[in-house]
Amino acid sequence: MVQINFAQKQINAKVVYYGPGMSGKTTNLEVVHQRAPDNNRGELTSISTDGDRTLFFDYMPLDLGTIAGMKTCFQMYTVPGQVYYNSTRKLVLQGVDGVIFVADSGPDAMEANLESIRNLEENLNEYGKSLKTLPHVIQYNKRDLPGALPVDELDKALNTFGTTTFEGVAATGQGVFPTLKGLAALVLKHIQTECAGGSSRPGATNTTGFHPASQAQASGAGTVSAPPVGGAPTKSNLDLHPAATPAPAPAPTGAVAPQAQSGGTAPAAAAATQPSAARRAATAKAAPTKPAKASPSKLMQTQGNPAPAPSTRPAQRTRTTAPAPQIRRGQGGSGAKTAAFVVAAATVGAVIAHFVLSAL
Amino acid sequence: MTTQDDARLREDRLVFYEADMEQLHTELDGFLELSKSRCAMLIDRDGHMVTRRGEAVESSSESISALIAGSFAATKEMARLLGEPEFAVMFHQGQRDSIQLQLVGERTLLAVVFDERTNLGLVRFYSQEATVRLGETFARIASEVRDSSLSDDFSSAGAAALDDLF
């Protein structure tokens, strides 16, 4: 869910890359991390298996800068794509504000794509959300694969709600940033529209005429001027970043999109096996967070540390720790003497507890 | 607008004002003083940092927030298998620093980083009390009428910022 902090003038939103296993979700995030300006990107953290498959999620904060006086940050996650990690995917979707669905254009990937987008909708439904109203875009990744499925076919099968689609070759960086910008625009618009009706509360008159479901649809995926089926943006959607070094590739088949031909293609095998050195490096970076365990004996040592001297405790501490109000209510407040006794007892109890705990 | 719609609106975002943050900071500062902990963080269950008091942690607080929310969420399934709705407290002990996570209200976590200057019992004792008061504050924030209107040019300025960024 969007978090708006007027005290810190900050807005946080959560964006999730979703899609079938090996479709290129982590590769997308790695490219964003590699190419985003240093001042705007946070650390890329991966919780993955030894085989570089995402186990829980990859995470990276992206600072979009100060927008209309509010520092706006996207917390960007990927999910593990494998079917059997559904409970993990569901957890990562909690509070999501926008989804980038990364579809695999491989000739044999249609079933996995369909299964994944169905799974996405099911998991969103469990949080009371739906692709119908949630800002989302679709990226048809691996357009350089020989025999890649035609965009028309993918669009017809996956783009149920007519949202904006992008073609990409994430392994070379193509299409990564247009996809992200496409989603970011939808999310920001959604936030603004949603907040425009934000003063309504139970008992208050909705003077703005705002209605969450219809308004979200109006601002999100539902009414984004999406291209017709088969009309996915082509060359304009490609991010032909200078840093993307085209690799020598076998000649794509006729099914490969034109932009893939012009934008430099990677060998199909390389695109299909996307775990990269960068990903391993990111995993290694995250590694120190894993072994932060300690033996039971350490627990004993810590608990046995010398406690702070009682004389250093301020008198205020006793008052703060005494749960007197709750106890008074529990006793029913039958009389001043009873209340005073309870307060005194609670205070003494708290003091004793503090001494005992400090001495441990 | 129905009550259900309103409930959904509140679920869709959290809005904090200056007064809210001052109240939360006062509570956290008092807790840190009593428990002698290094740092206290309030983290939304979605992984967003609400605020932090005390010493700065060495790594990125955003990354830590995401990992804390993730690890807390992951134990929910474990709790379910044991017939519990969820675990309210988690504890990780390190060689130098330890961290205790405690659920505050419905959707916020209190993460406390502490070292050898205090002990788990003291931290747990005071965090139990602090979470009750923090929970009341968050419940009030979630139920109050909140004007969260943003500047009219927010989304267009955002689009321009994205063009500059990438």
PDB file of C-alpha atoms in Angstrom, chain A residues 2-12 63-73 188 191 195, chain B residues 14-16 148-151 154 157-158 161:
ATOM      1  CA  VAL A   2       1.115   3.534  -0.607  1.00  0.00           C
ATOM      2  CA  GLN A   3       2.665   5.209   2.393  1.00  0.00           C
ATOM      3  CA  ILE A   4       2.447   8.988   2.443  1.00  0.00           C
ATOM      4  CA  ASN A   5       4.465  10.726   5.103  1.00  0.00           C
ATOM      5  CA  PHE A   6       3.776  14.450   5.129  1.00  0.00           C
ATOM      6  CA  ALA A   7       6.149  14.926   8.059  1.00  0.00           C
ATOM      7  CA  GLN A   8       9.083  13.581   6.075  1.00  0.00           C
ATOM      8  CA  LYS A   9       7.586  14.677   2.749  1.00  0.00           C
ATOM      9  CA  GLN A  10       7.979  11.190   1.397  1.00  0.00           C
ATOM     10  CA  ILE A  11       5.880   8.757  -0.610  1.00  0.00           C
ATOM     11  CA  ASN A  12       6.696   5.039  -0.761  1.00  0.00           C
ATOM     12  CA  ASP A  63      14.484   6.939  -5.485  1.00  0.00           C
ATOM     13  CA  LEU A  64      12.627   8.803  -8.212  1.00  0.00           C
ATOM     14  CA  GLY A  65      13.633  12.124  -6.694  1.00  0.00           C
ATOM     15  CA  THR A  66      11.465  14.915  -5.359  1.00  0.00           C
ATOM     16  CA  ILE A  67       8.206  15.055  -7.246  1.00  0.00           C
ATOM     17  CA  ALA A  68       5.940  18.018  -6.545  1.00  0.00           C
ATOM     18  CA  GLY A  69       7.627  18.491  -3.195  1.00  0.00           C
ATOM     19  CA  MET A  70       7.438  14.845  -2.133  1.00  0.00           C
ATOM     20  CA  LYS A  71      10.425  12.520  -2.164  1.00  0.00           C
ATOM     21  CA  THR A  72       9.068   9.550  -4.069  1.00  0.00           C
ATOM     22  CA  CYS A  73      10.538   6.084  -3.684  1.00  0.00           C
ATOM     23  CA  LEU A 188       1.962   7.826  -9.861  1.00  0.00           C
ATOM     24  CA  ILE A 191      -1.642   7.540  -6.305  1.00  0.00           C
ATOM     25  CA  CYS A 195      -5.364  10.660  -2.839  1.00  0.00           C
TER      26      CYS A 195
ATOM     27  CA  LEU B  14      -1.085   5.030   5.255  1.00  0.00           C
ATOM     28  CA  VAL B  15      -0.884   8.776   5.795  1.00  0.00           C
ATOM     29  CA  PHE B  16       1.293  10.316   8.489  1.00  0.00           C
ATOM     30  CA  SER B 148      -3.822  13.247   1.663  1.00  0.00           C
ATOM     31  CA  SER B 149      -4.302  15.382  -1.406  1.00  0.00           C
ATOM     32  CA  LEU B 150      -1.190  15.795  -3.462  1.00  0.00           C
ATOM     33  CA  SER B 151      -0.201  18.580  -5.800  1.00  0.00           C
ATOM     34  CA  PHE B 154       2.118  15.269  -9.120  1.00  0.00           C
ATOM     35  CA  ALA B 157       5.891  16.065 -12.620  1.00  0.00           C
ATOM     36  CA  GLY B 158       6.550  12.404 -11.916  1.00  0.00           C
ATOM     37  CA  ALA B 161      11.238  13.164 -13.360  1.00  0.00           C
TER      38      ALA B 161
END
